[in-house]
DNA sequence: CCAACATATATTGGTTGTCAATATATGCGC
DNA sequence: GCGCATATATTGACAACCAATATATGTTGG
């Protein structure tokens, strides 16, 4: 699996909690990231199409709520595995960088 | 500061340990990542130019070792801060995703 | 009542960082 | 002398993202 960027990672993370529709994902990503990441429509819908094509996400159903169409998406098994792998990679990156940063501090103190 | 990709992040992480020349960064990044990330020359030198232009890295000196030129680069104060911020962001991402993944497991077991 | 705003999906054009490939040159080992 | 590690550099292509715009419905406030 190729490199995954932050917006894509957060989409998968949100979907790990259960099916969501596009706009719901935008809201949840904003909340999950403390309003740091606000997905733009172009980013989100392109990401969903891509993730479906990659088999990490599937389009599960459509709903009409309050007159508006909602397209629901869900994580696949492969998507869950990809999220696990990606999370482990991020954790490892943070861990090695933190070790280096701890080693740097004393020299500056 | 805009989004930082993995190769760029690892370059900063390596430089947190002290000045390095380009090829040394390539070697250290490979080692640091357990051979998972092997920087290509195009990626590295473009990243160094960009980081210098952004003020996160500076070109400190040149050496000639065994007949070959070595261009040494070092983290700036801004670069160290950027690395700290980026590391915190990665840790936060990993943490929230891990929480969701822990919540998902029981439903599947 | 209508204007602004939230909800909801979609497309288009541009930017950016990376990959892939190629280039050049030196030192070392076989 | 040939290949390999060392060392820097450039070019073209691609993938994901941002910015902007578009369309349409429901809700809320003046």
PDB file of C-alpha atoms (C1' of nucleotides) in Angstrom:
ATOM      1  CA  UNK A   1       0.000   0.000   0.000  1.00  0.00           C
ATOM      2  CA  UNK A   2       1.367   3.378  -1.044  1.00  0.00           C
ATOM      3  CA  UNK A   3       1.805   6.334   1.219  1.00  0.00           C
ATOM      4  CA  UNK A   4      -1.337   7.620   2.883  1.00  0.00           C
ATOM      5  CA  UNK A   5      -1.858  11.325   3.598  1.00  0.00           C
ATOM      6  CA  UNK A   6      -3.534  12.803   6.631  1.00  0.00           C
ATOM      7  CA  UNK A   7      -6.993  13.465   5.113  1.00  0.00           C
ATOM      8  CA  UNK A   8      -7.215   9.903   3.795  1.00  0.00           C
ATOM      9  CA  UNK A   9      -6.043   8.474   7.096  1.00  0.00           C
ATOM     10  CA  UNK A  10      -8.682  10.434   8.986  1.00  0.00           C
ATOM     11  CA  UNK A  11     -11.417   9.265   6.633  1.00  0.00           C
ATOM     12  CA  UNK A  12     -10.507   5.648   7.397  1.00  0.00           C
ATOM     13  CA  UNK A  13     -10.287   6.422  11.105  1.00  0.00           C
ATOM     14  CA  UNK A  14     -13.776   7.902  11.137  1.00  0.00           C
ATOM     15  CA  UNK A  15     -15.181   4.963   9.185  1.00  0.00           C
ATOM     16  CA  UNK A  16     -13.666   2.557  11.719  1.00  0.00           C
ATOM     17  CA  UNK A  17     -16.478   3.664  14.030  1.00  0.00           C
ATOM     18  CA  UNK A  18     -19.138   2.629  11.522  1.00  0.00           C
ATOM     19  CA  UNK A  19     -20.728   3.689   8.209  1.00  0.00           C
ATOM     20  CA  UNK A  20     -20.919   7.393   7.431  1.00  0.00           C
ATOM     21  CA  UNK A  21     -22.017   9.567   4.559  1.00  0.00           C
ATOM     22  CA  UNK A  22     -19.707  12.151   3.005  1.00  0.00           C
ATOM     23  CA  UNK A  23     -20.785  15.214   4.880  1.00  0.00           C
ATOM     24  CA  UNK A  24     -20.849  13.233   8.116  1.00  0.00           C
ATOM     25  CA  UNK A  25     -17.237  12.278   7.509  1.00  0.00           C
ATOM     26  CA  UNK A  26     -16.315  15.925   7.042  1.00  0.00           C
ATOM     27  CA  UNK A  27     -17.932  16.788  10.374  1.00  0.00           C
ATOM     28  CA  UNK A  28     -16.378  13.862  12.227  1.00  0.00           C
ATOM     29  CA  UNK A  29     -12.907  14.508  10.852  1.00  0.00           C
ATOM     30  CA  UNK A  30     -13.114  18.118  12.006  1.00  0.00           C
ATOM     31  CA  UNK A  31     -14.231  16.990  15.453  1.00  0.00           C
ATOM     32  CA  UNK A  32     -11.693  14.162  15.672  1.00  0.00           C
ATOM     33  CA  UNK A  33      -8.843  16.503  14.792  1.00  0.00           C
ATOM     34  CA  UNK A  34      -9.951  19.312  17.067  1.00  0.00           C
ATOM     35  CA  UNK A  35     -10.899  21.430  14.045  1.00  0.00           C
ATOM     36  CA  UNK A  36      -7.361  21.216  12.741  1.00  0.00           C
ATOM     37  CA  UNK A  37      -8.359  19.305   9.614  1.00  0.00           C
ATOM     38  CA  UNK A  38     -11.378  20.536   7.689  1.00  0.00           C
ATOM     39  CA  UNK A  39     -11.881  18.345   4.650  1.00  0.00           C
ATOM     40  CA  UNK A  40     -12.770  20.163   1.453  1.00  0.00           C
ATOM     41  CA  UNK A  41     -15.388  18.524  -0.743  1.00  0.00           C
ATOM     42  CA  UNK A  42     -12.898  17.980  -3.546  1.00  0.00           C
ATOM     43  CA  UNK A  43     -10.545  16.185  -1.181  1.00  0.00           C
ATOM     44  CA  UNK A  44     -13.213  14.025   0.413  1.00  0.00           C
ATOM     45  CA  UNK A  45     -15.118  12.805  -2.615  1.00  0.00           C
ATOM     46  CA  UNK A  46     -11.952  12.142  -4.556  1.00  0.00           C
ATOM     47  CA  UNK A  47     -10.622  10.194  -1.576  1.00  0.00           C
ATOM     48  CA  UNK A  48     -13.806   8.138  -1.301  1.00  0.00           C
ATOM     49  CA  UNK A  49     -13.730   7.240  -5.009  1.00  0.00           C
ATOM     50  CA  UNK A  50     -10.084   6.298  -4.715  1.00  0.00           C
ATOM     51  CA  UNK A  51     -10.580   4.222  -1.552  1.00  0.00           C
ATOM     52  CA  UNK A  52     -13.502   2.372  -3.131  1.00  0.00           C
ATOM     53  CA  UNK A  53     -11.378   1.655  -6.216  1.00  0.00           C
ATOM     54  CA  UNK A  54      -8.648   0.336  -3.891  1.00  0.00           C
ATOM     55  CA  UNK A  55     -11.123  -1.856  -2.023  1.00  0.00           C
ATOM     56  CA  UNK A  56     -10.529  -0.179   1.336  1.00  0.00           C
ATOM     57  CA  UNK A  57     -13.991   1.344   1.497  1.00  0.00           C
ATOM     58  CA  UNK A  58     -17.312   0.294   0.025  1.00  0.00           C
ATOM     59  CA  UNK A  59     -20.481   2.136  -0.799  1.00  0.00           C
ATOM     60  CA  UNK A  60     -23.066   0.379   1.350  1.00  0.00           C
ATOM     61  CA  UNK A  61     -26.350   2.197   0.789  1.00  0.00           C
ATOM     62  CA  UNK A  62     -28.157   5.408  -0.061  1.00  0.00           C
ATOM     63  CA  UNK A  63     -30.641   7.203   2.127  1.00  0.00           C
ATOM     64  CA  UNK A  64     -32.876  10.195   1.695  1.00  0.00           C
ATOM     65  CA  UNK A  65     -32.968  12.165   4.922  1.00  0.00           C
ATOM     66  CA  UNK A  66     -34.853  15.449   5.102  1.00  0.00           C
ATOM     67  CA  UNK A  67     -35.100  15.634   1.360  1.00  0.00           C
ATOM     68  CA  UNK A  68     -31.347  15.269   0.821  1.00  0.00           C
ATOM     69  CA  UNK A  69     -29.472  12.310  -0.572  1.00  0.00           C
ATOM     70  CA  UNK A  70     -26.961  10.605   1.684  1.00  0.00           C
ATOM     71  CA  UNK A  71     -24.466   8.121   0.287  1.00  0.00           C
ATOM     72  CA  UNK A  72     -23.148   5.841   3.010  1.00  0.00           C
ATOM     73  CA  UNK A  73     -19.685   4.308   3.014  1.00  0.00           C
ATOM     74  CA  UNK A  74     -18.154   1.596   5.171  1.00  0.00           C
ATOM     75  CA  UNK A  75     -14.691   0.210   5.865  1.00  0.00           C
ATOM     76  CA  UNK A  76     -13.909  -3.144   4.260  1.00  0.00           C
ATOM     77  CA  UNK A  77     -11.738  -5.787   5.900  1.00  0.00           C
ATOM     78  CA  UNK A  78      -8.842  -4.611   3.758  1.00  0.00           C
ATOM     79  CA  UNK A  79      -9.598  -1.051   4.829  1.00  0.00           C
ATOM     80  CA  UNK A  80      -9.417  -2.023   8.478  1.00  0.00           C
ATOM     81  CA  UNK A  81      -6.105  -3.765   7.898  1.00  0.00           C
ATOM     82  CA  UNK A  82      -4.770  -0.740   6.006  1.00  0.00           C
ATOM     83  CA  UNK A  83      -5.789   1.526   8.882  1.00  0.00           C
ATOM     84  CA  UNK A  84      -4.058  -0.752  11.381  1.00  0.00           C
ATOM     85  CA  UNK A  85      -0.863  -0.785   9.311  1.00  0.00           C
ATOM     86  CA  UNK A  86      -0.937   2.959   8.782  1.00  0.00           C
ATOM     87  CA  UNK A  87      -1.529   3.590  12.479  1.00  0.00           C
ATOM     88  CA  UNK A  88       1.406   1.386  13.416  1.00  0.00           C
ATOM     89  CA  UNK A  89       3.585   3.269  10.951  1.00  0.00           C
ATOM     90  CA  UNK A  90       2.593   6.644  12.411  1.00  0.00           C
ATOM     91  CA  UNK A  91       3.198   5.386  15.934  1.00  0.00           C
ATOM     92  CA  UNK A  92       6.647   4.162  14.952  1.00  0.00           C
ATOM     93  CA  UNK A  93       7.522   7.458  13.287  1.00  0.00           C
ATOM     94  CA  UNK A  94       6.391   9.426  16.325  1.00  0.00           C
ATOM     95  CA  UNK A  95       8.330   7.115  18.639  1.00  0.00           C
ATOM     96  CA  UNK A  96      11.670   7.356  16.848  1.00  0.00           C
ATOM     97  CA  UNK A  97      11.342  11.124  16.427  1.00  0.00           C
ATOM     98  CA  UNK A  98      10.494  11.540  20.102  1.00  0.00           C
ATOM     99  CA  UNK A  99      13.581   9.581  21.065  1.00  0.00           C
ATOM    100  CA  UNK A 100      15.740  11.894  18.969  1.00  0.00           C
ATOM    101  CA  UNK A 101      14.033  14.984  20.360  1.00  0.00           C
ATOM    102  CA  UNK A 102      14.629  13.826  23.917  1.00  0.00           C
ATOM    103  CA  UNK A 103      18.301  13.390  23.082  1.00  0.00           C
ATOM    104  CA  UNK A 104      18.456  16.889  21.616  1.00  0.00           C
ATOM    105  CA  UNK A 105      17.024  18.784  24.545  1.00  0.00           C
ATOM    106  CA  UNK A 106      19.873  18.266  27.036  1.00  0.00           C
ATOM    107  CA  UNK A 107      22.383  19.683  24.576  1.00  0.00           C
ATOM    108  CA  UNK A 108      20.443  22.916  24.375  1.00  0.00           C
ATOM    109  CA  UNK A 109      19.442  23.262  28.011  1.00  0.00           C
TER     110      UNK A 109
ATOM    111  CA  UNK B   1       3.359  25.015   8.170  1.00  0.00           C
ATOM    112  CA  UNK B   2       1.875  22.860   5.423  1.00  0.00           C
ATOM    113  CA  UNK B   3       1.546  19.123   5.529  1.00  0.00           C
ATOM    114  CA  UNK B   4       4.793  17.205   5.839  1.00  0.00           C
ATOM    115  CA  UNK B   5       5.284  13.855   4.122  1.00  0.00           C
ATOM    116  CA  UNK B   6       7.181  10.904   5.508  1.00  0.00           C
ATOM    117  CA  UNK B   7      10.501  11.382   3.620  1.00  0.00           C
ATOM    118  CA  UNK B   8      10.668  15.035   4.675  1.00  0.00           C
ATOM    119  CA  UNK B   9       9.824  14.167   8.258  1.00  0.00           C
ATOM    120  CA  UNK B  10      12.570  11.560   8.374  1.00  0.00           C
ATOM    121  CA  UNK B  11      15.116  13.995   6.976  1.00  0.00           C
ATOM    122  CA  UNK B  12      14.377  16.392   9.833  1.00  0.00           C
ATOM    123  CA  UNK B  13      14.452  13.531  12.324  1.00  0.00           C
ATOM    124  CA  UNK B  14      17.908  12.460  11.170  1.00  0.00           C
ATOM    125  CA  UNK B  15      19.197  16.035  11.262  1.00  0.00           C
ATOM    126  CA  UNK B  16      17.974  16.362  14.851  1.00  0.00           C
ATOM    127  CA  UNK B  17      20.959  14.193  15.761  1.00  0.00           C
ATOM    128  CA  UNK B  18      23.405  16.617  14.180  1.00  0.00           C
ATOM    129  CA  UNK B  19      24.664  17.841  10.785  1.00  0.00           C
ATOM    130  CA  UNK B  20      24.707  15.369   7.920  1.00  0.00           C
ATOM    131  CA  UNK B  21      25.511  15.389   4.239  1.00  0.00           C
ATOM    132  CA  UNK B  22      22.992  14.175   1.661  1.00  0.00           C
ATOM    133  CA  UNK B  23      24.164  10.645   1.196  1.00  0.00           C
ATOM    134  CA  UNK B  24      24.563  10.268   4.960  1.00  0.00           C
ATOM    135  CA  UNK B  25      20.930  11.284   5.362  1.00  0.00           C
ATOM    136  CA  UNK B  26      19.897   8.621   2.859  1.00  0.00           C
ATOM    137  CA  UNK B  27      21.766   5.976   4.844  1.00  0.00           C
ATOM    138  CA  UNK B  28      20.461   7.142   8.220  1.00  0.00           C
ATOM    139  CA  UNK B  29      16.876   7.336   7.041  1.00  0.00           C
ATOM    140  CA  UNK B  30      17.081   3.775   5.772  1.00  0.00           C
ATOM    141  CA  UNK B  31      18.529   2.635   9.095  1.00  0.00           C
ATOM    142  CA  UNK B  32      16.088   4.654  11.179  1.00  0.00           C
ATOM    143  CA  UNK B  33      13.130   3.231   9.313  1.00  0.00           C
ATOM    144  CA  UNK B  34      14.350  -0.349   9.333  1.00  0.00           C
ATOM    145  CA  UNK B  35      14.986  -0.198   5.584  1.00  0.00           C
ATOM    146  CA  UNK B  36      11.349   0.649   4.978  1.00  0.00           C
ATOM    147  CA  UNK B  37      12.105   4.096   3.562  1.00  0.00           C
ATOM    148  CA  UNK B  38      14.923   4.376   1.046  1.00  0.00           C
ATOM    149  CA  UNK B  39      15.223   7.966  -0.096  1.00  0.00           C
ATOM    150  CA  UNK B  40      15.797   8.460  -3.795  1.00  0.00           C
ATOM    151  CA  UNK B  41      18.242  11.208  -4.779  1.00  0.00           C
ATOM    152  CA  UNK B  42      15.497  13.212  -6.455  1.00  0.00           C
ATOM    153  CA  UNK B  43      13.412  13.128  -3.296  1.00  0.00           C
ATOM    154  CA  UNK B  44      16.266  14.006  -0.964  1.00  0.00           C
ATOM    155  CA  UNK B  45      17.879  16.877  -2.808  1.00  0.00           C
ATOM    156  CA  UNK B  46      14.538  18.419  -3.674  1.00  0.00           C
ATOM    157  CA  UNK B  47      13.560  18.140  -0.008  1.00  0.00           C
ATOM    158  CA  UNK B  48      16.808  19.749   1.150  1.00  0.00           C
ATOM    159  CA  UNK B  49      16.398  22.684  -1.245  1.00  0.00           C
ATOM    160  CA  UNK B  50      12.809  23.128  -0.121  1.00  0.00           C
ATOM    161  CA  UNK B  51      13.666  22.907   3.587  1.00  0.00           C
ATOM    162  CA  UNK B  52      16.467  25.433   3.171  1.00  0.00           C
ATOM    163  CA  UNK B  53      14.084  27.781   1.345  1.00  0.00           C
ATOM    164  CA  UNK B  54      11.617  27.350   4.220  1.00  0.00           C
ATOM    165  CA  UNK B  55      14.292  28.061   6.795  1.00  0.00           C
ATOM    166  CA  UNK B  56      13.979  24.682   8.524  1.00  0.00           C
ATOM    167  CA  UNK B  57      17.420  23.500   7.422  1.00  0.00           C
ATOM    168  CA  UNK B  58      20.606  25.343   6.612  1.00  0.00           C
ATOM    169  CA  UNK B  59      23.672  24.487   4.577  1.00  0.00           C
ATOM    170  CA  UNK B  60      26.459  24.699   7.121  1.00  0.00           C
ATOM    171  CA  UNK B  61      29.629  23.692   5.330  1.00  0.00           C
ATOM    172  CA  UNK B  62      31.284  21.683   2.556  1.00  0.00           C
ATOM    173  CA  UNK B  63      33.908  19.034   3.004  1.00  0.00           C
ATOM    174  CA  UNK B  64      36.031  17.005   0.674  1.00  0.00           C
ATOM    175  CA  UNK B  65      36.365  13.473   2.015  1.00  0.00           C
ATOM    176  CA  UNK B  66      38.220  10.868  -0.001  1.00  0.00           C
ATOM    177  CA  UNK B  67      38.084  13.012  -3.078  1.00  0.00           C
ATOM    178  CA  UNK B  68      34.310  13.459  -2.959  1.00  0.00           C
ATOM    179  CA  UNK B  69      32.373  16.579  -2.121  1.00  0.00           C
ATOM    180  CA  UNK B  70      30.126  16.466   0.909  1.00  0.00           C
ATOM    181  CA  UNK B  71      27.553  19.189   1.514  1.00  0.00           C
ATOM    182  CA  UNK B  72      26.554  19.343   5.161  1.00  0.00           C
ATOM    183  CA  UNK B  73      23.144  20.417   6.371  1.00  0.00           C
ATOM    184  CA  UNK B  74      21.877  21.239   9.840  1.00  0.00           C
ATOM    185  CA  UNK B  75      18.523  21.824  11.524  1.00  0.00           C
ATOM    186  CA  UNK B  76      17.671  25.425  12.326  1.00  0.00           C
ATOM    187  CA  UNK B  77      15.729  26.475  15.416  1.00  0.00           C
ATOM    188  CA  UNK B  78      12.628  26.724  13.250  1.00  0.00           C
ATOM    189  CA  UNK B  79      13.380  23.260  11.892  1.00  0.00           C
ATOM    190  CA  UNK B  80      13.564  21.831  15.395  1.00  0.00           C
ATOM    191  CA  UNK B  81      10.250  23.453  16.256  1.00  0.00           C
ATOM    192  CA  UNK B  82       8.674  22.139  13.056  1.00  0.00           C
ATOM    193  CA  UNK B  83       9.905  18.644  13.890  1.00  0.00           C
ATOM    194  CA  UNK B  84       8.450  18.896  17.392  1.00  0.00           C
ATOM    195  CA  UNK B  85       5.094  20.064  16.040  1.00  0.00           C
ATOM    196  CA  UNK B  86       5.030  17.396  13.359  1.00  0.00           C
ATOM    197  CA  UNK B  87       5.929  14.688  15.868  1.00  0.00           C
ATOM    198  CA  UNK B  88       3.137  15.787  18.189  1.00  0.00           C
ATOM    199  CA  UNK B  89       0.708  15.701  15.283  1.00  0.00           C
ATOM    200  CA  UNK B  90       1.742  12.161  14.328  1.00  0.00           C
ATOM    201  CA  UNK B  91       1.427  10.984  17.896  1.00  0.00           C
ATOM    202  CA  UNK B  92      -2.022  12.498  18.167  1.00  0.00           C
ATOM    203  CA  UNK B  93      -3.121  10.848  14.938  1.00  0.00           C
ATOM    204  CA  UNK B  94      -1.807   7.478  16.070  1.00  0.00           C
ATOM    205  CA  UNK B  95      -3.467   7.871  19.451  1.00  0.00           C
ATOM    206  CA  UNK B  96      -6.945   8.674  18.163  1.00  0.00           C
ATOM    207  CA  UNK B  97      -6.770   5.933  15.546  1.00  0.00           C
ATOM    208  CA  UNK B  98      -5.612   3.404  18.127  1.00  0.00           C
ATOM    209  CA  UNK B  99      -8.548   4.300  20.347  1.00  0.00           C
ATOM    210  CA  UNK B 100     -10.956   3.662  17.483  1.00  0.00           C
ATOM    211  CA  UNK B 101      -9.235   0.414  16.562  1.00  0.00           C
ATOM    212  CA  UNK B 102      -9.479  -0.837  20.135  1.00  0.00           C
ATOM    213  CA  UNK B 103     -13.197  -0.082  20.068  1.00  0.00           C
ATOM    214  CA  UNK B 104     -13.601  -1.985  16.811  1.00  0.00           C
ATOM    215  CA  UNK B 105     -11.974  -5.246  17.842  1.00  0.00           C
ATOM    216  CA  UNK B 106     -14.582  -6.443  20.348  1.00  0.00           C
ATOM    217  CA  UNK B 107     -17.338  -6.142  17.760  1.00  0.00           C
ATOM    218  CA  UNK B 108     -15.514  -8.504  15.452  1.00  0.00           C
ATOM    219  CA  UNK B 109     -14.204 -11.009  17.963  1.00  0.00           C
TER     220      UNK B 109
ATOM    221  C1'  DC C   1     -40.540  36.488   2.896  1.00  0.00           C
ATOM    222  C1'  DC C   2     -36.336  36.189   1.722  1.00  0.00           C
ATOM    223  C1'  DA C   3     -31.567  36.151   2.773  1.00  0.00           C
ATOM    224  C1'  DA C   4     -28.146  33.702   4.986  1.00  0.00           C
ATOM    225  C1'  DC C   5     -26.599  29.457   6.525  1.00  0.00           C
ATOM    226  C1'  DA C   6     -26.164  24.355   7.213  1.00  0.00           C
ATOM    227  C1'  DT C   7     -26.658  20.180   4.781  1.00  0.00           C
ATOM    228  C1'  DA C   8     -25.136  17.286   0.907  1.00  0.00           C
ATOM    229  C1'  DT C   9     -22.806  15.853  -3.321  1.00  0.00           C
ATOM    230  C1'  DA C  10     -19.913  16.896  -7.417  1.00  0.00           C
ATOM    231  C1'  DT C  11     -16.426  18.849 -10.758  1.00  0.00           C
ATOM    232  C1'  DT C  12     -12.551  21.553 -12.405  1.00  0.00           C
ATOM    233  C1'  DG C  13      -7.845  23.561 -12.347  1.00  0.00           C
ATOM    234  C1'  DG C  14      -3.671  24.243 -10.021  1.00  0.00           C
ATOM    235  C1'  DT C  15       0.076  23.094  -6.681  1.00  0.00           C
ATOM    236  C1'  DT C  16       3.207  20.086  -4.320  1.00  0.00           C
ATOM    237  C1'  DG C  17       6.040  16.282  -2.871  1.00  0.00           C
ATOM    238  C1'  DT C  18       7.385  12.065  -4.300  1.00  0.00           C
ATOM    239  C1'  DC C  19       8.902   8.432  -7.532  1.00  0.00           C
ATOM    240  C1'  DA C  20      11.492   6.799 -11.443  1.00  0.00           C
ATOM    241  C1'  DA C  21      15.047   7.328 -14.323  1.00  0.00           C
ATOM    242  C1'  DT C  22      19.183   9.141 -15.815  1.00  0.00           C
ATOM    243  C1'  DA C  23      23.557  11.654 -15.424  1.00  0.00           C
ATOM    244  C1'  DT C  24      28.260  12.643 -13.746  1.00  0.00           C
ATOM    245  C1'  DA C  25      32.363  11.670 -11.014  1.00  0.00           C
ATOM    246  C1'  DT C  26      35.537   9.516  -7.522  1.00  0.00           C
ATOM    247  C1'  DG C  27      37.471   5.642  -4.645  1.00  0.00           C
ATOM    248  C1'  DC C  28      37.826   0.771  -3.667  1.00  0.00           C
ATOM    249  C1'  DG C  29      37.875  -4.263  -4.270  1.00  0.00           C
ATOM    250  C1'  DC C  30      38.249  -8.157  -7.192  1.00  0.00           C
TER     251       DC C  30
ATOM    252  C1'  DG D   1      39.211  -2.758 -15.812  1.00  0.00           C
ATOM    253  C1'  DC D   2      34.591  -3.702 -14.157  1.00  0.00           C
ATOM    254  C1'  DG D   3      31.320  -3.334 -10.870  1.00  0.00           C
ATOM    255  C1'  DC D   4      29.935  -1.341  -6.579  1.00  0.00           C
ATOM    256  C1'  DA D   5      29.551   2.149  -2.887  1.00  0.00           C
ATOM    257  C1'  DT D   6      29.866   6.971  -2.362  1.00  0.00           C
ATOM    258  C1'  DA D   7      28.098  11.574  -3.576  1.00  0.00           C
ATOM    259  C1'  DT D   8      25.401  15.181  -5.826  1.00  0.00           C
ATOM    260  C1'  DA D   9      22.117  16.725  -9.445  1.00  0.00           C
ATOM    261  C1'  DT D  10      18.278  17.094 -12.925  1.00  0.00           C
ATOM    262  C1'  DT D  11      14.218  15.762 -15.523  1.00  0.00           C
ATOM    263  C1'  DG D  12       9.440  14.072 -16.359  1.00  0.00           C
ATOM    264  C1'  DA D  13       5.442  11.924 -14.626  1.00  0.00           C
ATOM    265  C1'  DC D  14       2.051  10.981 -11.114  1.00  0.00           C
ATOM    266  C1'  DA D  15      -0.941  11.084  -7.004  1.00  0.00           C
ATOM    267  C1'  DA D  16      -3.210  13.486  -3.439  1.00  0.00           C
ATOM    268  C1'  DC D  17      -4.435  17.600  -1.987  1.00  0.00           C
ATOM    269  C1'  DC D  18      -6.258  22.560  -2.043  1.00  0.00           C
ATOM    270  C1'  DA D  19      -9.154  26.235  -3.876  1.00  0.00           C
ATOM    271  C1'  DA D  20     -12.966  27.483  -6.158  1.00  0.00           C
ATOM    272  C1'  DT D  21     -17.264  26.858  -8.087  1.00  0.00           C
ATOM    273  C1'  DA D  22     -21.694  24.577  -8.872  1.00  0.00           C
ATOM    274  C1'  DT D  23     -26.244  22.660  -7.708  1.00  0.00           C
ATOM    275  C1'  DA D  24     -30.128  21.740  -4.613  1.00  0.00           C
ATOM    276  C1'  DT D  25     -32.853  21.289  -0.299  1.00  0.00           C
ATOM    277  C1'  DG D  26     -34.044  22.446   4.570  1.00  0.00           C
ATOM    278  C1'  DT D  27     -33.732  25.702   8.472  1.00  0.00           C
ATOM    279  C1'  DT D  28     -33.377  30.067  10.843  1.00  0.00           C
ATOM    280  C1'  DG D  29     -33.479  35.049  11.682  1.00  0.00           C
ATOM    281  C1'  DG D  30     -34.547  39.745  10.594  1.00  0.00           C
TER     282       DG D  30
END
